[in-house]
Every structure is written in C-alpha cells, then in structure tokens.
C-alpha cells in the first residue's frame, strides 16, 4: 500500500504538466495542478504511512543492464519524500496565482511540465534502491530543473545562470557515475541497499570523496555552491522554493546514504564534514549580507543552512567514530530536522519574497521598502520565515539548531582530542552564524517591508491573492507548529535514525523537546498579549511624521538602505568578501551629478572557477577540432568510447 | 530550589533592575563631585513615563510597538534561566544556555526591526550598529560558555554556575579569569554602556541603543528603559555568579551575597563610566574581537 501510493505519486506528478499539454490551453493550469495535487497527496500519505510502519522494500525486474526496479522506503527516505510532496504541492498552488497563463503565456506551460518532472525525478531517486534507477531519477530531476532555471530564456542573465547550473550538474553526475561504478566493484552489484562496508579500506576513502563531491555539488556546499545563487535568483519564485527547499536536499540525502553505508567512519571523515559545514555556514551567511538582490540573498542562505545541516551530520559521524550513541542521535536528528525546517522556512521566504517581487516588479532590495502597509499578509509571512531561519525561539529553526548545539556541547565536554576541538570550534562558529543571520534578515525584512517606499513602484503595490497567500500561511503555521511542539516530529526522527544505523535511542531522551512546548507557548502568548496592549494604545494615540532629529525635509531616499545597513559588516570581512565599490571622485568646485555603486561578487566563481576554465580552455585549444557541434559526431564518440571501455575492462 | 527561592527570583527580576541604574548614576555623581539624582530616580522616571501620552510616527506598523514588548518579554524569559547567586535558576535543563543566548537574539531582531520601521536614517544607523556589534559579541559569549561547559560537563546554566564552580576556580582559575573579562565586555556592549555606547550622550550620530529608540515615547519608552535595565541585571547576574562562586549554605546569606555582588557590579560600571570615554566607533570591533580571543585562550588552556 505504502509503496503503491508513492509509485502512483511519482507517476502522477511526472505526467501532470505533460498531460496539460494535451488539453486546450484554457484548462491546462487546472489539469496540471489538480493532477500534481492528487499525486502529491497520495505520496504524502504514503510517506506518512512509511514513517509510522516498517521499512518497505520491493523489487521488479528491469531489462536495463545492471538495473532493477527496486524500491526502498525506510524512515530516511520517507522523511525526504514527505518534504518533497508537501513543498511541491504548496508551490504548485502558489504557481496558479503567480505564474498563470495570462501573465506568462510564453512560459507557463513549460514551467508546469518541468515542475512536475522535477518533483517526480526527486521522489524516484529517494525511493530507489538501485544505482541505475537512482541515476534515472537524478538526471530527470537535474535536467528538468535546468529547464526551470532558464525559464526566462530571453534574459542573458538567466541563460548564464542556467549554463552554470548545467555545467555543475554535469560534473556532479560524472562524479556520481564514478561513485556507483566504484561501489559496484566493492559490493558486486548495483543495489544501494547493501550491508555495512569496512571504512578502513583505501577504496572506502575514494567512495567517500566521490560521494562528497557529487552530492556536495547538488547541495551547494561551499566552495561547490557556484551554481546556486544565480539559479535560485533567476528561476520563478515557486521554482526557487522547490529548488532551495527540496532539490538541494537531494545532495544531503545522498551524503547521508553514502555515509551510512559504513559502520564506523574514521574520525577525519566526521571532522571534514563538520569543517565543510562550518565553512559553508559562515561564508554563506557572509555573502548573503552583501547581496542587494532579495532572491540572491535568500539563495546564499541556502548555502548557510546546508552548512548547518552538514555540521549536524559531522557531529553524528564523530559520534559514530567514537561510539557515542547520544552524540550520534543529537547530530543526526539535528541535521535531519534542519533539513525539514529549512525546506519549510526557505520555501516560505521564497514564496513571500516572490509575492513582494511580483507586486513591485524588482528584486532590488534598495528599490523596495514600506511594503507591509499594502501587503500585511506577505510581510507577516516573511517575518515568520525570517525569525525561523535565524534559529530564534520559539520557531522551528531553533529546535534543530538546539539539537546541533547540544551535540557540540556534548563533544566539548568530552576528553581532550578531536571531539573537544569540534565542540570548542563548532559552537562559537554556529553562534557567529546565528548573529550574522539575524543581522542579514532584519536588514532584508526592514529594507523591503518596513519604512517608506523608496520608489513609485513600491508605493503602488497590491496584496497577492489567496492562491499565493494560502501556501504561505500553511508554511508559516508549520514553522510555529514544529517550533512550539517539536515532540510531534520526534517519532519521525526516531524512525529515520534507525534506518541509518541508529540503535533506536529516542531523540526525546537526548534533548528536552517537550520542555520547549512549555517555554514556547507561554512566550508566544505573553508576547501576543503585550503587542495587542501596545497596539491598542497606539491606535488611541496621535500620529506624526517620523522625528528625524529635527530635520524637517526627510525623504524616503534618505532611509538606511540594505547596503548601508550591511556596510560595517561587509567592511569587517572585506578580506573574504572582496566588495567592489565605484564611488564618485569629487575634484571640482561644482561637481556634476554622479553615481555610487557597491557590490559583493561571487568570489569563488569569479576569481577561482572562471579563471581556471579560461586557462584550461586555452591549454586545450589544440583539441578544438573534435568539437564540431554535430550531434552525429558526438554519438560516434560515445560509441567509440563504449567499445574501447568494453575492450579494456572486460 | 524552593518555592520561596523561585518567588524571590522572579520578584527580584521584576523589581531590582532600575535600582542598578540608580547605583550607577550615584557612583558617577560621586566621581563628579555632585549629589546626583536620588537612588530611586529610575523608578520615578518609569512612573512618570507610564502616565504620559504617546506619539507615533505615521510611517510605523505593528512592528514598532512589538520591538520594546518583545525585548522585555524575552529578557524576562532569559532571567528565569539564569542562576542568581548560589540559589540556582527558576528553570534549568540541558541546553538552557542556548535558549538564553537566542532569546536575546529574538529581542534584538525586533528592536532593530522597530528601529527600521520608522524609516529614519538615524535609527537605521543605530540598528546597523547594534546588529553588527552583536555579531562579534555572540561568539565571545559562546566561547566563554564553552569553557564552562568543558569544566562542568553540562550545558545547563544552573549546573555550570552551580556548586562545582568554586572548585573549578581552584583548579582552572586562569581560564575563568579570561571568561570573566570576556563576559564583562559582552555585558557592557549588550547593555549599551561605556566604553561602547554612552547612555547619556545627546549626539545622535555616535549612539547605538539610544538612537534606535528616538521615536518611542510615553509608556512604550518606559518599556524600553525597563527592558534595558533588566537586560543589564540578567547579564550582570551571570558575571556576578562567576566572580562570587562561593556557596554559604544558607538561603539568606546566599541571596545577600548575590545582592552585594550586583551592587558591586553597578558601582564597577559607574567607575568605568566615570574614568573612561566612549571608544570611537571603529575601535569597538577591535575590543570585541579581543574578548573573543580572551575566551578562546581560556578554552585552549583547557585542551589538555
């Protein structure tokens, strides 16, 4: 039953948009959305069943070499499946209002078709227990997502973002193929449902490195995140929500699966994952602060949150390496819960940012402002998402960060050695990330929604319709629900931990989850009472213009912008961020009108990857003759390579 | 801890904070050779503000009134988690130190958002400074907390600062001295005192906290002042317990020792404000990074 529901969901979501191409245009949106919603509901039901029962395994023969239609839905897979179906469904509903045929006659049908395919590809790869089947799901997801990223293909910026994404995902797939080939040489089959491997063999290290590269590229781990900011910023907002909320988590799913193949990973694996996590988290949020494109800012926060997830995973691996079960539970539960939480609040942020961008017509934070008066619901949704992503109590982000913190504190209290170092470095780093996130989101929220509108476009906005607000409200409620009642998700976490080698020790025994309800609920209640009291006093009071220290001619352009808010922090970390400024030089008595411009570029892409590509391109110029741009020729190359491989490796 | 202790804990949190400001002001007056305002002047100020009307900027939304309220409520919630002297906290559990730090984060989010809500360049400037300096203060706080985690083996404030603390002073005093120094810096920056911020200044360009609340008036401004005093009290309690780790074994002498410690701390703050000038804004990050490094050294000393 469980598996049938999920297979039905994969089929229905996959064909949802294609089905719509067969019916008249006027009904396309309805058919596609309805099909996807039915599929997603079935899939979510299946995932919930799987989280309540035993792991489901089923295999059918498949006439593909090495392939088998073999599926496995255990606790871990079910957690990821539930996230995929819930967020894909909410995004599809949002898309009805945000990306309709009337507004986007050129693109709406295309986006719906590939949106469904991306969803189906992701759920297929999560449910599969065979490497070939996994690759099929992976490629459907990756290529359909490329079409979504380059939706707006008349725009050269969007085309470039799509190209960078395509190249990254190709490299990732290459690593993935190498990983599966190596795995097969170790286990003797393409089955992914294998017994524990020995981590001490040298080949295990190669497996770990390949998995980290392949899945790290998809997850957007620093410094493999280069595709992520452009892709998330240029895709339609409900697609960004799907990509940031779910698609990059497929990388996390892959890393978790790859690591849990091994009984006792060496200490340095855990240390490496933790270090990558710290680097991603700190650098991700630092780059986010420098952005003035609202969706790019959110994209860099995905890098940050992937970092936090990896920190949890690193703690869990260290716990495994040192045989500390509680440490494993704290780290793994923190990582998996943060995967859910990030999916929820980041989707919420992208949807509410999309609503604001849709209304005002620009993604430039410094051209927005004051939106909350005309769009109170969107502003409220963004505020909930912002508080949640900063990891502040009593919302869901706090719960998962608390689990990671508890793990780091436990590591710090251990005997001196790698564990102690991990805790002593990790916890303050996470605190730094938290404080930077607060600075970044209070800046984004304040500059976009508070104050006075900075442009005419921002002044004449309208609140979005129910199709867009409904999904946002649902996600906001989820943020509060998990934050105030984390025990609700504890059983799911327990089930997932067992499927990756946990001994069955419940999360509730390792962390004070039920206490958070007794703190969070009164806190929300007292704050609500206080704000209502103060607001009633306000309504009864006089209103005046803002007191600008006696200055009578203040304009909206004199407000602190997001760039000015971030200026000190960007300056403090300028060695890493390399901000570019073009300031006017005033040398005459009556200088002409001038412009000031500041920008934080994508340092890794601009300064490392792109130059490397240029140099490599020049060095390989003599092989140019092979690239004729003719498909026939490339098929010949593939065939020749295949024959050669069969001759060499038979 | 007993019901009496809990009641006393909450009562002190609610009643005592403005008194600290009174002691600070008296100390500064003594240094300046003045009589100074009465010790209870902060209470009179709050009473006066509570009777006044309010004026609101027409630019603002509900966020503007939420700022002071959330700051006060989160500080109150954090106060419940901090042990006052040897008597322990009203509520303690594994990981309460993280909730403690993040509650202040929630308060900061709304304080800064309320400042940005007015659309005033001055208040935006104050908000940017508040957010920036806390970015450096937060790691300093957590590095210090990690020293205590390491010594006590728990992540609960009541145990970290509990009966074992006096023993740790004997064994690892050097680390704890650095943590105290670093926490004092965090205390001063988080509660906007000299040398980071001057609560008495009237030059908007140089202020941090005061410049964020320029538009608040009447009872709501009273909430701002009361919340700020309570924040000083709660963070101060952390420092006082670290410096006075002894347990007298009697409830009343424990409470007395704590009260003496808090008065001593206020006098100390008053002395600092009397003998030092406010730092230039660009030097503030240096001092905060110094505080981080101090705590980091404290941890390194324990790595054996």
mmCIF file with all atom_site columns, N, CA, C and O in Angstrom, chain B residues 199-242:
data_model
loop_
_atom_site.group_PDB
_atom_site.id
_atom_site.type_symbol
_atom_site.label_atom_id
_atom_site.label_alt_id
_atom_site.label_comp_id
_atom_site.label_asym_id
_atom_site.label_entity_id
_atom_site.label_seq_id
_atom_site.pdbx_PDB_ins_code
_atom_site.Cartn_x
_atom_site.Cartn_y
_atom_site.Cartn_z
_atom_site.occupancy
_atom_site.B_iso_or_equiv
_atom_site.pdbx_formal_charge
_atom_site.auth_seq_id
_atom_site.auth_comp_id
_atom_site.auth_asym_id
_atom_site.auth_atom_id
_atom_site.pdbx_PDB_model_num
ATOM 1   N N  . UNK B 1 199 ? 24.987 56.063 27.433 1.00 0.00 ? 199 UNK B N  1
ATOM 2   C CA . UNK B 1 199 ? 23.550 56.274 27.593 1.00 0.00 ? 199 UNK B CA 1
ATOM 3   C C  . UNK B 1 199 ? 23.192 57.739 27.829 1.00 0.00 ? 199 UNK B C  1
ATOM 4   O O  . UNK B 1 199 ? 22.025 58.096 27.731 1.00 0.00 ? 199 UNK B O  1
ATOM 5   N N  . UNK B 1 200 ? 24.163 58.575 28.149 1.00 0.00 ? 200 UNK B N  1
ATOM 6   C CA . UNK B 1 200 ? 23.848 59.981 28.431 1.00 0.00 ? 200 UNK B CA 1
ATOM 7   C C  . UNK B 1 200 ? 24.094 60.904 27.245 1.00 0.00 ? 200 UNK B C  1
ATOM 8   O O  . UNK B 1 200 ? 23.832 62.091 27.330 1.00 0.00 ? 200 UNK B O  1
ATOM 9   N N  . UNK B 1 201 ? 24.630 60.367 26.180 1.00 0.00 ? 201 UNK B N  1
ATOM 10  C CA . UNK B 1 201 ? 25.003 61.257 25.089 1.00 0.00 ? 201 UNK B CA 1
ATOM 11  C C  . UNK B 1 201 ? 23.772 61.838 24.401 1.00 0.00 ? 201 UNK B C  1
ATOM 12  O O  . UNK B 1 201 ? 22.680 61.273 24.480 1.00 0.00 ? 201 UNK B O  1
ATOM 13  N N  . UNK B 1 202 ? 23.942 62.966 23.757 1.00 0.00 ? 202 UNK B N  1
ATOM 14  C CA . UNK B 1 202 ? 22.826 63.526 23.018 1.00 0.00 ? 202 UNK B CA 1
ATOM 15  C C  . UNK B 1 202 ? 23.202 63.782 21.578 1.00 0.00 ? 202 UNK B C  1
ATOM 16  O O  . UNK B 1 202 ? 22.544 64.524 20.887 1.00 0.00 ? 202 UNK B O  1
ATOM 17  N N  . UNK B 1 203 ? 24.269 63.163 21.122 1.00 0.00 ? 203 UNK B N  1
ATOM 18  C CA . UNK B 1 203 ? 24.676 63.323 19.734 1.00 0.00 ? 203 UNK B CA 1
ATOM 19  C C  . UNK B 1 203 ? 24.244 62.056 18.989 1.00 0.00 ? 203 UNK B C  1
ATOM 20  O O  . UNK B 1 203 ? 24.819 60.998 19.178 1.00 0.00 ? 203 UNK B O  1
ATOM 21  N N  . UNK B 1 204 ? 23.225 62.186 18.152 1.00 0.00 ? 204 UNK B N  1
ATOM 22  C CA . UNK B 1 204 ? 22.618 61.003 17.555 1.00 0.00 ? 204 UNK B CA 1
ATOM 23  C C  . UNK B 1 204 ? 23.605 60.184 16.742 1.00 0.00 ? 204 UNK B C  1
ATOM 24  O O  . UNK B 1 204 ? 23.507 58.959 16.659 1.00 0.00 ? 204 UNK B O  1
ATOM 25  N N  . UNK B 1 205 ? 24.562 60.861 16.099 1.00 0.00 ? 205 UNK B N  1
ATOM 26  C CA . UNK B 1 205 ? 25.452 60.157 15.183 1.00 0.00 ? 205 UNK B CA 1
ATOM 27  C C  . UNK B 1 205 ? 26.342 59.147 15.888 1.00 0.00 ? 205 UNK B C  1
ATOM 28  O O  . UNK B 1 205 ? 26.863 58.243 15.264 1.00 0.00 ? 205 UNK B O  1
ATOM 29  N N  . UNK B 1 206 ? 26.538 59.321 17.194 1.00 0.00 ? 206 UNK B N  1
ATOM 30  C CA . UNK B 1 206 ? 27.512 58.460 17.870 1.00 0.00 ? 206 UNK B CA 1
ATOM 31  C C  . UNK B 1 206 ? 26.849 57.395 18.733 1.00 0.00 ? 206 UNK B C  1
ATOM 32  O O  . UNK B 1 206 ? 27.532 56.632 19.381 1.00 0.00 ? 206 UNK B O  1
ATOM 33  N N  . UNK B 1 207 ? 25.539 57.351 18.755 1.00 0.00 ? 207 UNK B N  1
ATOM 34  C CA . UNK B 1 207 ? 24.897 56.448 19.690 1.00 0.00 ? 207 UNK B CA 1
ATOM 35  C C  . UNK B 1 207 ? 24.557 55.115 19.025 1.00 0.00 ? 207 UNK B C  1
ATOM 36  O O  . UNK B 1 207 ? 24.518 54.996 17.814 1.00 0.00 ? 207 UNK B O  1
ATOM 37  N N  . UNK B 1 208 ? 24.279 54.123 19.870 1.00 0.00 ? 208 UNK B N  1
ATOM 38  C CA . UNK B 1 208 ? 23.826 52.845 19.345 1.00 0.00 ? 208 UNK B CA 1
ATOM 39  C C  . UNK B 1 208 ? 22.397 52.600 19.818 1.00 0.00 ? 208 UNK B C  1
ATOM 40  O O  . UNK B 1 208 ? 21.444 52.699 19.060 1.00 0.00 ? 208 UNK B O  1
ATOM 41  N N  . UNK B 1 209 ? 22.258 52.278 21.094 1.00 0.00 ? 209 UNK B N  1
ATOM 42  C CA . UNK B 1 209 ? 20.939 51.884 21.576 1.00 0.00 ? 209 UNK B CA 1
ATOM 43  C C  . UNK B 1 209 ? 19.975 53.056 21.615 1.00 0.00 ? 209 UNK B C  1
ATOM 44  O O  . UNK B 1 209 ? 18.840 52.954 21.165 1.00 0.00 ? 209 UNK B O  1
ATOM 45  N N  . UNK B 1 210 ? 20.448 54.182 22.153 1.00 0.00 ? 210 UNK B N  1
ATOM 46  C CA . UNK B 1 210 ? 19.549 55.321 22.308 1.00 0.00 ? 210 UNK B CA 1
ATOM 47  C C  . UNK B 1 210 ? 19.017 55.810 20.965 1.00 0.00 ? 210 UNK B C  1
ATOM 48  O O  . UNK B 1 210 ? 17.892 56.288 20.875 1.00 0.00 ? 210 UNK B O  1
ATOM 49  N N  . UNK B 1 211 ? 19.835 55.690 19.941 1.00 0.00 ? 211 UNK B N  1
ATOM 50  C CA . UNK B 1 211 ? 19.423 56.236 18.655 1.00 0.00 ? 211 UNK B CA 1
ATOM 51  C C  . UNK B 1 211 ? 18.381 55.335 17.984 1.00 0.00 ? 211 UNK B C  1
ATOM 52  O O  . UNK B 1 211 ? 17.657 55.762 17.108 1.00 0.00 ? 211 UNK B O  1
ATOM 53  N N  . UNK B 1 212 ? 18.278 54.093 18.453 1.00 0.00 ? 212 UNK B N  1
ATOM 54  C CA . UNK B 1 212 ? 17.268 53.209 17.869 1.00 0.00 ? 212 UNK B CA 1
ATOM 55  C C  . UNK B 1 212 ? 15.876 53.505 18.409 1.00 0.00 ? 212 UNK B C  1
ATOM 56  O O  . UNK B 1 212 ? 14.885 53.057 17.844 1.00 0.00 ? 212 UNK B O  1
ATOM 57  N N  . UNK B 1 213 ? 15.804 54.195 19.556 1.00 0.00 ? 213 UNK B N  1
ATOM 58  C CA . UNK B 1 213 ? 14.501 54.355 20.198 1.00 0.00 ? 213 UNK B CA 1
ATOM 59  C C  . UNK B 1 213 ? 14.059 55.815 20.200 1.00 0.00 ? 213 UNK B C  1
ATOM 60  O O  . UNK B 1 213 ? 13.235 56.210 21.018 1.00 0.00 ? 213 UNK B O  1
ATOM 61  N N  . UNK B 1 214 ? 14.613 56.592 19.253 1.00 0.00 ? 214 UNK B N  1
ATOM 62  C CA . UNK B 1 214 ? 14.296 58.029 19.214 1.00 0.00 ? 214 UNK B CA 1
ATOM 63  C C  . UNK B 1 214 ? 12.807 58.285 19.093 1.00 0.00 ? 214 UNK B C  1
ATOM 64  O O  . UNK B 1 214 ? 12.293 59.264 19.615 1.00 0.00 ? 214 UNK B O  1
ATOM 65  N N  . UNK B 1 215 ? 12.089 57.409 18.399 1.00 0.00 ? 215 UNK B N  1
ATOM 66  C CA . UNK B 1 215 ? 10.681 57.679 18.131 1.00 0.00 ? 215 UNK B CA 1
ATOM 67  C C  . UNK B 1 215 ? 9.743  57.105 19.181 1.00 0.00 ? 215 UNK B C  1
ATOM 68  O O  . UNK B 1 215 ? 8.551  57.356 19.130 1.00 0.00 ? 215 UNK B O  1
ATOM 69  N N  . UNK B 1 216 ? 10.279 56.301 20.093 1.00 0.00 ? 216 UNK B N  1
ATOM 70  C CA . UNK B 1 216 ? 9.409  55.755 21.132 1.00 0.00 ? 216 UNK B CA 1
ATOM 71  C C  . UNK B 1 216 ? 9.138  56.826 22.176 1.00 0.00 ? 216 UNK B C  1
ATOM 72  O O  . UNK B 1 216 ? 10.034 57.590 22.532 1.00 0.00 ? 216 UNK B O  1
ATOM 73  N N  . UNK B 1 217 ? 7.913  56.832 22.684 1.00 0.00 ? 217 UNK B N  1
ATOM 74  C CA . UNK B 1 217 ? 7.564  57.853 23.660 1.00 0.00 ? 217 UNK B CA 1
ATOM 75  C C  . UNK B 1 217 ? 6.620  57.263 24.697 1.00 0.00 ? 217 UNK B C  1
ATOM 76  O O  . UNK B 1 217 ? 6.071  56.180 24.510 1.00 0.00 ? 217 UNK B O  1
ATOM 77  N N  . UNK B 1 218 ? 6.459  57.984 25.808 1.00 0.00 ? 218 UNK B N  1
ATOM 78  C CA . UNK B 1 218 ? 5.483  57.631 26.826 1.00 0.00 ? 218 UNK B CA 1
ATOM 79  C C  . UNK B 1 218 ? 5.699  56.251 27.419 1.00 0.00 ? 218 UNK B C  1
ATOM 80  O O  . UNK B 1 218 ? 6.840  55.812 27.588 1.00 0.00 ? 218 UNK B O  1
ATOM 81  N N  . UNK B 1 219 ? 4.609  55.555 27.724 1.00 0.00 ? 219 UNK B N  1
ATOM 82  C CA . UNK B 1 219 ? 4.722  54.240 28.366 1.00 0.00 ? 219 UNK B CA 1
ATOM 83  C C  . UNK B 1 219 ? 5.596  53.261 27.573 1.00 0.00 ? 219 UNK B C  1
ATOM 84  O O  . UNK B 1 219 ? 6.324  52.466 28.158 1.00 0.00 ? 219 UNK B O  1
ATOM 85  N N  . UNK B 1 220 ? 5.513  53.333 26.236 1.00 0.00 ? 220 UNK B N  1
ATOM 86  C CA . UNK B 1 220 ? 6.301  52.412 25.427 1.00 0.00 ? 220 UNK B CA 1
ATOM 87  C C  . UNK B 1 220 ? 7.796  52.688 25.602 1.00 0.00 ? 220 UNK B C  1
ATOM 88  O O  . UNK B 1 220 ? 8.614  51.766 25.634 1.00 0.00 ? 220 UNK B O  1
ATOM 89  N N  . UNK B 1 221 ? 8.150  53.966 25.746 1.00 0.00 ? 221 UNK B N  1
ATOM 90  C CA . UNK B 1 221 ? 9.554  54.288 26.019 1.00 0.00 ? 221 UNK B CA 1
ATOM 91  C C  . UNK B 1 221 ? 9.938  53.776 27.411 1.00 0.00 ? 221 UNK B C  1
ATOM 92  O O  . UNK B 1 221 ? 11.068 53.333 27.630 1.00 0.00 ? 221 UNK B O  1
ATOM 93  N N  . UNK B 1 222 ? 8.970  53.820 28.340 1.00 0.00 ? 222 UNK B N  1
ATOM 94  C CA . UNK B 1 222 ? 9.208  53.241 29.662 1.00 0.00 ? 222 UNK B CA 1
ATOM 95  C C  . UNK B 1 222 ? 9.525  51.757 29.556 1.00 0.00 ? 222 UNK B C  1
ATOM 96  O O  . UNK B 1 222 ? 10.436 51.254 30.220 1.00 0.00 ? 222 UNK B O  1
ATOM 97  N N  . UNK B 1 223 ? 8.794  51.057 28.694 1.00 0.00 ? 223 UNK B N  1
ATOM 98  C CA . UNK B 1 223 ? 9.061  49.627 28.488 1.00 0.00 ? 223 UNK B CA 1
ATOM 99  C C  . UNK B 1 223 ? 10.478 49.431 27.958 1.00 0.00 ? 223 UNK B C  1
ATOM 100 O O  . UNK B 1 223 ? 11.192 48.515 28.370 1.00 0.00 ? 223 UNK B O  1
ATOM 101 N N  . UNK B 1 224 ? 10.902 50.326 27.047 1.00 0.00 ? 224 UNK B N  1
ATOM 102 C CA . UNK B 1 224 ? 12.260 50.238 26.502 1.00 0.00 ? 224 UNK B CA 1
ATOM 103 C C  . UNK B 1 224 ? 13.287 50.361 27.627 1.00 0.00 ? 224 UNK B C  1
ATOM 104 O O  . UNK B 1 224 ? 14.203 49.538 27.765 1.00 0.00 ? 224 UNK B O  1
ATOM 105 N N  . UNK B 1 225 ? 13.123 51.395 28.467 1.00 0.00 ? 225 UNK B N  1
ATOM 106 C CA . UNK B 1 225 ? 14.097 51.637 29.537 1.00 0.00 ? 225 UNK B CA 1
ATOM 107 C C  . UNK B 1 225 ? 14.104 50.485 30.540 1.00 0.00 ? 225 UNK B C  1
ATOM 108 O O  . UNK B 1 225 ? 15.162 50.031 30.984 1.00 0.00 ? 225 UNK B O  1
ATOM 109 N N  . UNK B 1 226 ? 12.917 50.029 30.901 1.00 0.00 ? 226 UNK B N  1
ATOM 110 C CA . UNK B 1 226 ? 12.783 48.942 31.865 1.00 0.00 ? 226 UNK B CA 1
ATOM 111 C C  . UNK B 1 226 ? 13.430 47.669 31.314 1.00 0.00 ? 226 UNK B C  1
ATOM 112 O O  . UNK B 1 226 ? 14.184 46.972 32.011 1.00 0.00 ? 226 UNK B O  1
ATOM 113 N N  . UNK B 1 227 ? 13.174 47.388 30.039 1.00 0.00 ? 227 UNK B N  1
ATOM 114 C CA . UNK B 1 227 ? 13.771 46.207 29.407 1.00 0.00 ? 227 UNK B CA 1
ATOM 115 C C  . UNK B 1 227 ? 15.285 46.299 29.373 1.00 0.00 ? 227 UNK B C  1
ATOM 116 O O  . UNK B 1 227 ? 15.986 45.315 29.628 1.00 0.00 ? 227 UNK B O  1
ATOM 117 N N  . UNK B 1 228 ? 15.811 47.491 29.074 1.00 0.00 ? 228 UNK B N  1
ATOM 118 C CA . UNK B 1 228 ? 17.267 47.657 29.024 1.00 0.00 ? 228 UNK B CA 1
ATOM 119 C C  . UNK B 1 228 ? 17.875 47.435 30.403 1.00 0.00 ? 228 UNK B C  1
ATOM 120 O O  . UNK B 1 228 ? 18.923 46.773 30.543 1.00 0.00 ? 228 UNK B O  1
ATOM 121 N N  . UNK B 1 229 ? 17.198 47.965 31.447 1.00 0.00 ? 229 UNK B N  1
ATOM 122 C CA . UNK B 1 229 ? 17.709 47.772 32.802 1.00 0.00 ? 229 UNK B CA 1
ATOM 123 C C  . UNK B 1 229 ? 17.694 46.294 33.175 1.00 0.00 ? 229 UNK B C  1
ATOM 124 O O  . UNK B 1 229 ? 18.643 45.770 33.778 1.00 0.00 ? 229 UNK B O  1
ATOM 125 N N  . UNK B 1 230 ? 16.625 45.605 32.763 1.00 0.00 ? 230 UNK B N  1
ATOM 126 C CA . UNK B 1 230 ? 16.523 44.186 33.101 1.00 0.00 ? 230 UNK B CA 1
ATOM 127 C C  . UNK B 1 230 ? 17.602 43.374 32.386 1.00 0.00 ? 230 UNK B C  1
ATOM 128 O O  . UNK B 1 230 ? 18.160 42.420 32.931 1.00 0.00 ? 230 UNK B O  1
ATOM 129 N N  . UNK B 1 231 ? 17.933 43.772 31.155 1.00 0.00 ? 231 UNK B N  1
ATOM 130 C CA . UNK B 1 231 ? 18.982 43.082 30.418 1.00 0.00 ? 231 UNK B CA 1
ATOM 131 C C  . UNK B 1 231 ? 20.317 43.231 31.144 1.00 0.00 ? 231 UNK B C  1
ATOM 132 O O  . UNK B 1 231 ? 21.074 42.268 31.280 1.00 0.00 ? 231 UNK B O  1
ATOM 133 N N  . UNK B 1 232 ? 20.576 44.452 31.636 1.00 0.00 ? 232 UNK B N  1
ATOM 134 C CA . UNK B 1 232 ? 21.796 44.687 32.414 1.00 0.00 ? 232 UNK B CA 1
ATOM 135 C C  . UNK B 1 232 ? 21.805 43.802 33.648 1.00 0.00 ? 232 UNK B C  1
ATOM 136 O O  . UNK B 1 232 ? 22.819 43.188 33.995 1.00 0.00 ? 232 UNK B O  1
ATOM 137 N N  . UNK B 1 233 ? 20.644 43.690 34.301 1.00 0.00 ? 233 UNK B N  1
ATOM 138 C CA . UNK B 1 233 ? 20.534 42.895 35.517 1.00 0.00 ? 233 UNK B CA 1
ATOM 139 C C  . UNK B 1 233 ? 20.811 41.418 35.228 1.00 0.00 ? 233 UNK B C  1
ATOM 140 O O  . UNK B 1 233 ? 21.583 40.763 35.939 1.00 0.00 ? 233 UNK B O  1
ATOM 141 N N  . UNK B 1 234 ? 20.210 40.894 34.152 1.00 0.00 ? 234 UNK B N  1
ATOM 142 C CA . UNK B 1 234 ? 20.322 39.460 33.859 1.00 0.00 ? 234 UNK B CA 1
ATOM 143 C C  . UNK B 1 234 ? 21.750 39.100 33.449 1.00 0.00 ? 234 UNK B C  1
ATOM 144 O O  . UNK B 1 234 ? 22.332 38.128 33.950 1.00 0.00 ? 234 UNK B O  1
ATOM 145 N N  . UNK B 1 235 ? 22.319 39.907 32.543 1.00 0.00 ? 235 UNK B N  1
ATOM 146 C CA . UNK B 1 235 ? 23.696 39.620 32.132 1.00 0.00 ? 235 UNK B CA 1
ATOM 147 C C  . UNK B 1 235 ? 24.656 39.847 33.292 1.00 0.00 ? 235 UNK B C  1
ATOM 148 O O  . UNK B 1 235 ? 25.652 39.133 33.442 1.00 0.00 ? 235 UNK B O  1
ATOM 149 N N  . UNK B 1 236 ? 24.340 40.848 34.125 1.00 0.00 ? 236 UNK B N  1
ATOM 150 C CA . UNK B 1 236 ? 25.166 41.117 35.295 1.00 0.00 ? 236 UNK B CA 1
ATOM 151 C C  . UNK B 1 236 ? 25.163 39.933 36.246 1.00 0.00 ? 236 UNK B C  1
ATOM 152 O O  . UNK B 1 236 ? 26.195 39.575 36.825 1.00 0.00 ? 236 UNK B O  1
ATOM 153 N N  . UNK B 1 237 ? 24.002 39.298 36.413 1.00 0.00 ? 237 UNK B N  1
ATOM 154 C CA . UNK B 1 237 ? 23.907 38.150 37.322 1.00 0.00 ? 237 UNK B CA 1
ATOM 155 C C  . UNK B 1 237 ? 24.867 37.046 36.896 1.00 0.00 ? 237 UNK B C  1
ATOM 156 O O  . UNK B 1 237 ? 25.459 36.358 37.736 1.00 0.00 ? 237 UNK B O  1
ATOM 157 N N  . UNK B 1 238 ? 25.028 36.892 35.586 1.00 0.00 ? 238 UNK B N  1
ATOM 158 C CA . UNK B 1 238 ? 25.949 35.886 35.055 1.00 0.00 ? 238 UNK B CA 1
ATOM 159 C C  . UNK B 1 238 ? 27.384 36.183 35.520 1.00 0.00 ? 238 UNK B C  1
ATOM 160 O O  . UNK B 1 238 ? 28.106 35.305 35.988 1.00 0.00 ? 238 UNK B O  1
ATOM 161 N N  . UNK B 1 239 ? 27.781 37.452 35.402 1.00 0.00 ? 239 UNK B N  1
ATOM 162 C CA . UNK B 1 239 ? 29.135 37.848 35.785 1.00 0.00 ? 239 UNK B CA 1
ATOM 163 C C  . UNK B 1 239 ? 29.322 37.736 37.298 1.00 0.00 ? 239 UNK B C  1
ATOM 164 O O  . UNK B 1 239 ? 30.343 37.230 37.778 1.00 0.00 ? 239 UNK B O  1
ATOM 165 N N  . UNK B 1 240 ? 28.300 38.181 38.036 1.00 0.00 ? 240 UNK B N  1
ATOM 166 C CA . UNK B 1 240 ? 28.408 38.164 39.500 1.00 0.00 ? 240 UNK B CA 1
ATOM 167 C C  . UNK B 1 240 ? 28.601 36.739 40.008 1.00 0.00 ? 240 UNK B C  1
ATOM 168 O O  . UNK B 1 240 ? 29.438 36.478 40.873 1.00 0.00 ? 240 UNK B O  1
ATOM 169 N N  . UNK B 1 241 ? 27.831 35.819 39.458 1.00 0.00 ? 241 UNK B N  1
ATOM 170 C CA . UNK B 1 241 ? 27.958 34.439 39.914 1.00 0.00 ? 241 UNK B CA 1
ATOM 171 C C  . UNK B 1 241 ? 29.350 33.879 39.591 1.00 0.00 ? 241 UNK B C  1
ATOM 172 O O  . UNK B 1 241 ? 29.936 33.136 40.367 1.00 0.00 ? 241 UNK B O  1
ATOM 173 N N  . UNK B 1 242 ? 29.894 34.275 38.427 1.00 0.00 ? 242 UNK B N  1
ATOM 174 C CA . UNK B 1 242 ? 31.227 33.802 38.051 1.00 0.00 ? 242 UNK B CA 1
ATOM 175 C C  . UNK B 1 242 ? 32.283 34.332 39.009 1.00 0.00 ? 242 UNK B C  1
ATOM 176 O O  . UNK B 1 242 ? 33.224 33.628 39.376 1.00 0.00 ? 242 UNK B O  1
#
